[in-house]
PDB file of N, CA, C and O in Angstrom:
ATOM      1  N   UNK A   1     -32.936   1.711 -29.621  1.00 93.00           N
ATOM      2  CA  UNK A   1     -32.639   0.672 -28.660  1.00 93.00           C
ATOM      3  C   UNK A   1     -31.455   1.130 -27.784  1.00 93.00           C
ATOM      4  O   UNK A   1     -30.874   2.097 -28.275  1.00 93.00           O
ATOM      5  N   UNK A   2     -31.003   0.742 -26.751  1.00 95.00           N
ATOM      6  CA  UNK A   2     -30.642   1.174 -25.758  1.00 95.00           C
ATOM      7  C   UNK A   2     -29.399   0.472 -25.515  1.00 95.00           C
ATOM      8  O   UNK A   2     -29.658  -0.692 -25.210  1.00 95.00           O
ATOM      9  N   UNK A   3     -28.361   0.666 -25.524  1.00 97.00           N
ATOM     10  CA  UNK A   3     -27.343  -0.365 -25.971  1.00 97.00           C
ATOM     11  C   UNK A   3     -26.742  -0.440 -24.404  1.00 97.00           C
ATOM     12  O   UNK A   3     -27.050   0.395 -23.554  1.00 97.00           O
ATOM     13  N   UNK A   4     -25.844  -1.557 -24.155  1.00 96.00           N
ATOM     14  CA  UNK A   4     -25.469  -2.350 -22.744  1.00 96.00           C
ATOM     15  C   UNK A   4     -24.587  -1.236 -22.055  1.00 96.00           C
ATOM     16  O   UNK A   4     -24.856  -1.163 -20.856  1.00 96.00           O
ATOM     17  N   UNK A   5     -23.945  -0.650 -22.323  1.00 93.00           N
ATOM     18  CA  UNK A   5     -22.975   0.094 -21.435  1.00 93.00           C
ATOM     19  C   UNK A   5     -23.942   1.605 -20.762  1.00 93.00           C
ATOM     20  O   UNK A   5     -23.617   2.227 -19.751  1.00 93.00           O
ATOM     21  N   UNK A   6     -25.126   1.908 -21.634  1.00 96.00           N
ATOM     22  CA  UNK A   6     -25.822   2.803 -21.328  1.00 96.00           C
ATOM     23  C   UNK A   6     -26.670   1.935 -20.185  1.00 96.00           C
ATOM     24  O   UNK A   6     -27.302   2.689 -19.445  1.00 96.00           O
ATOM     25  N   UNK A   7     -26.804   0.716 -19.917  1.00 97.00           N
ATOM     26  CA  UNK A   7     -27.852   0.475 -18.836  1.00 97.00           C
ATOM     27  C   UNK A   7     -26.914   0.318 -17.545  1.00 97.00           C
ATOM     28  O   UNK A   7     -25.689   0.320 -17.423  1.00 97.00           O
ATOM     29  N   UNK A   8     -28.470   0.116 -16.193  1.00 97.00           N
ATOM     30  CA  UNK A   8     -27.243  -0.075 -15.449  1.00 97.00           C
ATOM     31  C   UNK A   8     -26.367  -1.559 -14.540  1.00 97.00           C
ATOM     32  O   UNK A   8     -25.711  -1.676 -13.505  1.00 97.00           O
ATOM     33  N   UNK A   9     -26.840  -2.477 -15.642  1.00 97.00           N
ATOM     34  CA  UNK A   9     -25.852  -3.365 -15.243  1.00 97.00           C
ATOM     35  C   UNK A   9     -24.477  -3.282 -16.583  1.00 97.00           C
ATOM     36  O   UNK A   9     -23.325  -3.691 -16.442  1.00 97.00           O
ATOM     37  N   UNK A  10     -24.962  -2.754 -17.588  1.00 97.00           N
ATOM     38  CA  UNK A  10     -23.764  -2.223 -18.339  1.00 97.00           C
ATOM     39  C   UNK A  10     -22.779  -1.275 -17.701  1.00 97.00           C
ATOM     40  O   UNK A  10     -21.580  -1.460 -17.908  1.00 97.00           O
ATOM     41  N   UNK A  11     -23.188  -0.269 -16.939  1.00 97.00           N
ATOM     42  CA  UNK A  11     -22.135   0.658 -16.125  1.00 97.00           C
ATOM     43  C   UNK A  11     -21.445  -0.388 -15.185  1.00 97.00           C
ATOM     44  O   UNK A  11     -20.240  -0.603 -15.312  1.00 97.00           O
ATOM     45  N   UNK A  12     -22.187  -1.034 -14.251  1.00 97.00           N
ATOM     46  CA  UNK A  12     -21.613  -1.345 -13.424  1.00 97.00           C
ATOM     47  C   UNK A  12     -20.310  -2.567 -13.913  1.00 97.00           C
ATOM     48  O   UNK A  12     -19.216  -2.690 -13.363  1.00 97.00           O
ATOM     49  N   UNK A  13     -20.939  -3.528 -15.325  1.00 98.00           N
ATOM     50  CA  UNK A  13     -19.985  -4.103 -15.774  1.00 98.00           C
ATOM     51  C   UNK A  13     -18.656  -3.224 -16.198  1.00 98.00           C
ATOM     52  O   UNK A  13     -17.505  -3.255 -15.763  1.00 98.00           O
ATOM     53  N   UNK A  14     -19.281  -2.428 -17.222  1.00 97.00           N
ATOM     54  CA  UNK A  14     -17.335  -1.650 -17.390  1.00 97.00           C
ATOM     55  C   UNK A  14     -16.874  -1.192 -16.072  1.00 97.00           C
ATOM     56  O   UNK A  14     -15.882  -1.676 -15.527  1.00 97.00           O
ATOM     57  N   UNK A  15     -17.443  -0.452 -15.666  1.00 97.00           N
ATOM     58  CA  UNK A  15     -17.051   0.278 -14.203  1.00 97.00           C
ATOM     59  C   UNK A  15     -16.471  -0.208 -13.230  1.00 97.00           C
ATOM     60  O   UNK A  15     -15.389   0.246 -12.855  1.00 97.00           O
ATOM     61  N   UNK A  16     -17.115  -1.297 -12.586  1.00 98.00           N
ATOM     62  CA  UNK A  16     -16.716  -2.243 -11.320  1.00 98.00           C
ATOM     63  C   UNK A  16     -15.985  -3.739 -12.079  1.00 98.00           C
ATOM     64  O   UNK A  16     -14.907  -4.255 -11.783  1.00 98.00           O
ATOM     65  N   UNK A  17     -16.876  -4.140 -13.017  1.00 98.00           N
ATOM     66  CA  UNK A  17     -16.233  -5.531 -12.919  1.00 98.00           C
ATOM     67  C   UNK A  17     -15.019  -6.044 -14.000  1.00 98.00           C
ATOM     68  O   UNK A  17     -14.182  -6.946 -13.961  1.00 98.00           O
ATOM     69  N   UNK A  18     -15.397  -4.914 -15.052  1.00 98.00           N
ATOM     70  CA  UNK A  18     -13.777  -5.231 -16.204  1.00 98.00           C
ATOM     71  C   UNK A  18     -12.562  -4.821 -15.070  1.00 98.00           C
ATOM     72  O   UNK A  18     -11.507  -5.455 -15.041  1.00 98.00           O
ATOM     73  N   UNK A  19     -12.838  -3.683 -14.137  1.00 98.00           N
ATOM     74  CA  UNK A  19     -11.448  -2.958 -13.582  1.00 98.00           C
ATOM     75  C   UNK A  19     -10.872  -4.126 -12.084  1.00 98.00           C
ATOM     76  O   UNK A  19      -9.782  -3.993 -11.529  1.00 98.00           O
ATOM     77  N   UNK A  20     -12.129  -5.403 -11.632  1.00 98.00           N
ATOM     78  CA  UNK A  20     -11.483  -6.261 -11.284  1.00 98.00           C
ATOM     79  C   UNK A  20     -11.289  -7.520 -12.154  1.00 98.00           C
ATOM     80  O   UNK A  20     -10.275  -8.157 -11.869  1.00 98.00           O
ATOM     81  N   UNK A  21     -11.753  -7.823 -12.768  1.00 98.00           N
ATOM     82  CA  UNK A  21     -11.203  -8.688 -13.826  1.00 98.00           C
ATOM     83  C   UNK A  21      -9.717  -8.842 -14.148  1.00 98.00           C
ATOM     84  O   UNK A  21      -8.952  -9.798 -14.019  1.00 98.00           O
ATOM     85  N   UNK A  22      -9.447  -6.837 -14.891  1.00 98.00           N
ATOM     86  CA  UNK A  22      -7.882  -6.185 -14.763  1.00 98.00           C
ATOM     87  C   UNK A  22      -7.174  -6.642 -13.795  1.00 98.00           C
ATOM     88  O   UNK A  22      -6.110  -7.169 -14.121  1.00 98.00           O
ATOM     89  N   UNK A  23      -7.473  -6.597 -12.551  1.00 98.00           N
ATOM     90  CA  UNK A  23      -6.284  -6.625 -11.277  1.00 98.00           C
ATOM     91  C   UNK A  23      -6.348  -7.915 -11.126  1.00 98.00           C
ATOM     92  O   UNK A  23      -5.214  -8.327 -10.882  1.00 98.00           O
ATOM     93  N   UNK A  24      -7.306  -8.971 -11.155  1.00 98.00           N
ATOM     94  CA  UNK A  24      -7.022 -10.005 -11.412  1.00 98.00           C
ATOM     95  C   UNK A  24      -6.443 -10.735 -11.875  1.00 98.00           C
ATOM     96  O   UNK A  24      -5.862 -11.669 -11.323  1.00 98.00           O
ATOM     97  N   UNK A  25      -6.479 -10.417 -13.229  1.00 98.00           N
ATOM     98  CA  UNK A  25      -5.433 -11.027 -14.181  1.00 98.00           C
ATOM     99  C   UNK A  25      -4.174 -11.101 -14.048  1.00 98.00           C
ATOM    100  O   UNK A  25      -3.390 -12.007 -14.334  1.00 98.00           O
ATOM    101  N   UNK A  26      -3.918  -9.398 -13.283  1.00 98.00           N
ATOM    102  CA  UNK A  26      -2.351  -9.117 -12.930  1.00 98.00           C
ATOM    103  C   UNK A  26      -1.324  -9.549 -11.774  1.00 98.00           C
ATOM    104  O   UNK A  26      -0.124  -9.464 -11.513  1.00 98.00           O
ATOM    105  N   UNK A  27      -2.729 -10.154 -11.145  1.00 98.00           N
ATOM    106  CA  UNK A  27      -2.348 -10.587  -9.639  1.00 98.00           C
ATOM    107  C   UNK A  27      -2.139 -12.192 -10.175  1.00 98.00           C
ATOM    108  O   UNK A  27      -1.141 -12.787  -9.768  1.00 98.00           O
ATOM    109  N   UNK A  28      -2.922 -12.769 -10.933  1.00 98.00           N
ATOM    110  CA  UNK A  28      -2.655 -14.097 -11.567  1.00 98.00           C
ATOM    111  C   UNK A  28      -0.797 -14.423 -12.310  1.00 98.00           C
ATOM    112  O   UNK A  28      -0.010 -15.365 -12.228  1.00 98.00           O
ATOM    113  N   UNK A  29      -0.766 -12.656 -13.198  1.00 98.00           N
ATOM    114  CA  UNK A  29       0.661 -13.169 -14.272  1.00 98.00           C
ATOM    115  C   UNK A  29       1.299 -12.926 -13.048  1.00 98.00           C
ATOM    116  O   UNK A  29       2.072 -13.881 -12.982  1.00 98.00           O
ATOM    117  N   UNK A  30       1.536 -11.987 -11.632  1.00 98.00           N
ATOM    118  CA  UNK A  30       2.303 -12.032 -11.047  1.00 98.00           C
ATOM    119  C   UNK A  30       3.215 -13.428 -10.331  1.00 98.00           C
ATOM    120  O   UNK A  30       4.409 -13.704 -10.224  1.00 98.00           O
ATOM    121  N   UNK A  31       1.767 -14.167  -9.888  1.00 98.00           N
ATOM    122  CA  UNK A  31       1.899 -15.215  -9.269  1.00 98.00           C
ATOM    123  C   UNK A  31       2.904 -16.021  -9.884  1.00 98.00           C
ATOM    124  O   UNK A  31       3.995 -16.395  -9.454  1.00 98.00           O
ATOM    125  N   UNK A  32       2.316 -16.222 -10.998  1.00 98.00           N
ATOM    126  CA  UNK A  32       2.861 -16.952 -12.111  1.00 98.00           C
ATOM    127  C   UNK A  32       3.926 -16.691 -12.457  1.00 98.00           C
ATOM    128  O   UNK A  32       4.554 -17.704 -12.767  1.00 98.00           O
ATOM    129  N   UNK A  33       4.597 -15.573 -12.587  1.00 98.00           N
ATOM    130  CA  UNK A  33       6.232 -15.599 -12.921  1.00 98.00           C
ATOM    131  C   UNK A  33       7.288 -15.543 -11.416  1.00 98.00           C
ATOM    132  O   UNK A  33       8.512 -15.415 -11.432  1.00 98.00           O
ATOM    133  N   UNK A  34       6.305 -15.693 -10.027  1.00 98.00           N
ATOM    134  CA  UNK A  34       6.473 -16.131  -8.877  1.00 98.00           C
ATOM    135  C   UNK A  34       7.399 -17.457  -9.066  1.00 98.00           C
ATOM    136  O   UNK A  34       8.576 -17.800  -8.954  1.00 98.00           O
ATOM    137  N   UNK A  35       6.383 -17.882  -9.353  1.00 98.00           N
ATOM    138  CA  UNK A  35       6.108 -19.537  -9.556  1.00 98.00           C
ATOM    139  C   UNK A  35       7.476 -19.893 -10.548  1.00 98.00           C
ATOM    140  O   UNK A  35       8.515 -20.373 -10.094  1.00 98.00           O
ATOM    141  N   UNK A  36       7.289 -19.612 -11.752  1.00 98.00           N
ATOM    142  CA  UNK A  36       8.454 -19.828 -12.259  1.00 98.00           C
ATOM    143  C   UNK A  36      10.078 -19.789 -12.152  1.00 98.00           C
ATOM    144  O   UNK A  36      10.882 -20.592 -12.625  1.00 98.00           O
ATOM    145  N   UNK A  37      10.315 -18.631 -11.398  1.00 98.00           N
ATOM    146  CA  UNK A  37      11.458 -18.147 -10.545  1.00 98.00           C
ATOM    147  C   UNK A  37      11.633 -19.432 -10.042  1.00 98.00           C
ATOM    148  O   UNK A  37      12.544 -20.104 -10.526  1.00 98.00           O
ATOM    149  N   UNK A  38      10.702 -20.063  -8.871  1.00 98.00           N
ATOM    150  CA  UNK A  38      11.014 -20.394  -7.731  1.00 98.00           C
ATOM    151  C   UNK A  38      11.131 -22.186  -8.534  1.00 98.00           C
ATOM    152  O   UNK A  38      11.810 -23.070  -8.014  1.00 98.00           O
ATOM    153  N   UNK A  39      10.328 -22.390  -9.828  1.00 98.00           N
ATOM    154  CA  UNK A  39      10.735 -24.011 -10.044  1.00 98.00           C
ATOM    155  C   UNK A  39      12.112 -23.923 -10.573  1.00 98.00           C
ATOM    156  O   UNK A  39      12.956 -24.811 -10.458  1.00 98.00           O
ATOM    157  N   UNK A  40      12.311 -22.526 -11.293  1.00 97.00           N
ATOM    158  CA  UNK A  40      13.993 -22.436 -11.999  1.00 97.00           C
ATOM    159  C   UNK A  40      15.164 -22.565 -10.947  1.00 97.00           C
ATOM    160  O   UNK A  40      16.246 -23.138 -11.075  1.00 97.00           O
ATOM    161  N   UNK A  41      14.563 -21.763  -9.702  1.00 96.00           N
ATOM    162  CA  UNK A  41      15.753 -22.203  -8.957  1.00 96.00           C
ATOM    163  C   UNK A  41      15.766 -23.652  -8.148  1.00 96.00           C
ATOM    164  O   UNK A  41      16.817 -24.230  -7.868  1.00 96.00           O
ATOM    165  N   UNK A  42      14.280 -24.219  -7.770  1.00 96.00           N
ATOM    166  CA  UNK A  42      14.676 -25.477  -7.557  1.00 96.00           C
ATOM    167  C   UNK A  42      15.340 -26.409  -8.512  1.00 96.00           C
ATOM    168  O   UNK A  42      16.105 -27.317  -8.189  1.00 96.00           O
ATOM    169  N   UNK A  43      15.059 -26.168  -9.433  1.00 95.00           N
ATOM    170  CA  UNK A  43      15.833 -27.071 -10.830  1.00 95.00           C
ATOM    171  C   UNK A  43      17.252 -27.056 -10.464  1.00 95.00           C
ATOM    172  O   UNK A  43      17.991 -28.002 -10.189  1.00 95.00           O
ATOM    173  N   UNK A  44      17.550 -25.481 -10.525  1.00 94.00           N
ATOM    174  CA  UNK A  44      19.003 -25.482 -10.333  1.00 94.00           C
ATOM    175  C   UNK A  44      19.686 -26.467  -9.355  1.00 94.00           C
ATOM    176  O   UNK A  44      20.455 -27.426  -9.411  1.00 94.00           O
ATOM    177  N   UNK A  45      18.891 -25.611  -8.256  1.00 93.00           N
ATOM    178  CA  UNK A  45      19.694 -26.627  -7.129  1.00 93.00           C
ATOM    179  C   UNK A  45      19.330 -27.898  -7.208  1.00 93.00           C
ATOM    180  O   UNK A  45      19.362 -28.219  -6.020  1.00 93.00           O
ATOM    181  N   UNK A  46      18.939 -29.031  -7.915  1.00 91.00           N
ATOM    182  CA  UNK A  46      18.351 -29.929  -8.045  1.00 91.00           C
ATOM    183  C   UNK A  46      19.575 -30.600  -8.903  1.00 91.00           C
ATOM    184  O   UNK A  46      20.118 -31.676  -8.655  1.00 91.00           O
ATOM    185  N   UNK A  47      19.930 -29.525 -10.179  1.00 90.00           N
ATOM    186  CA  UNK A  47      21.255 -29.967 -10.707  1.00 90.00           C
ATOM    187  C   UNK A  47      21.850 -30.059  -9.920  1.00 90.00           C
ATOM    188  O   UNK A  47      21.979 -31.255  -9.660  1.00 90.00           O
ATOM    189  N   UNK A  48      22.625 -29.176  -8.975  1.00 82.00           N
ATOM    190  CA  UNK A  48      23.359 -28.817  -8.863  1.00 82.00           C
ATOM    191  C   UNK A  48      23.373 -30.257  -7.395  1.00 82.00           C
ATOM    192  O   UNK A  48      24.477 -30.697  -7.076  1.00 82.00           O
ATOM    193  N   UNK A  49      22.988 -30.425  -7.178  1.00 83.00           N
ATOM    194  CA  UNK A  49      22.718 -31.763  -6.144  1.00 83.00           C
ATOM    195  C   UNK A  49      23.131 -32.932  -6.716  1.00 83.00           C
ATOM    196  O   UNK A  49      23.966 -33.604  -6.111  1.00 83.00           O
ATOM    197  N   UNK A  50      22.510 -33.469  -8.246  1.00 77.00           N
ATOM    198  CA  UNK A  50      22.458 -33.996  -9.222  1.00 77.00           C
ATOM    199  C   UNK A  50      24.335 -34.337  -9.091  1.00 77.00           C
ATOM    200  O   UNK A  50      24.999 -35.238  -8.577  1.00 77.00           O
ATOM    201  N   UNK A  51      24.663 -33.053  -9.873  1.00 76.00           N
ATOM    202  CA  UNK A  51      25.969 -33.245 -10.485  1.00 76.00           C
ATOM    203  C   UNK A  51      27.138 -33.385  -9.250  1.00 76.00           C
ATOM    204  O   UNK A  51      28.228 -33.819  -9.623  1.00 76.00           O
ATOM    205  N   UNK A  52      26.989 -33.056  -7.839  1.00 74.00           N
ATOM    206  CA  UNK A  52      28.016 -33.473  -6.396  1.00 74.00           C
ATOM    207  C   UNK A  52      27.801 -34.862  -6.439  1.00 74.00           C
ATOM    208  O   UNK A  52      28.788 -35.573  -6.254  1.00 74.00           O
ATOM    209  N   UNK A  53      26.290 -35.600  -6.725  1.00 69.00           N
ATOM    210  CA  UNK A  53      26.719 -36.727  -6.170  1.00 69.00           C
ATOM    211  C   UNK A  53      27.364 -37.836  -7.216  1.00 69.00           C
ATOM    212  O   UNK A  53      27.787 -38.912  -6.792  1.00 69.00           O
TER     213      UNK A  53
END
């Protein structure tokens, strides 16, 4: 029997679509610790607004 990575929607899956899946993912955690930065510093300044008035 002929197993999935030997056919050719098996190539094209490891080949083409795990290696965007990969950059995907990375482009996702990027975002995401984007994101976090930017609520930590609104927080801050949010204290920091907080505690002048």
């Amino acid at each position: 029997m002929t197993e999935f990575y030997q056919t050719g929607l098996g190539r094209k899956f490891y080949e083409r679509d795990v290696p965007k899946i990969a950059e995907s993912l990375a482009t996702i955690a990027e975002q995401l610790a984007r994101l976090n930065l930017n609520i930590e510093k609104l927080n801050e300044n949010m204290s920091k607004t907080e505690k002048a008035e």
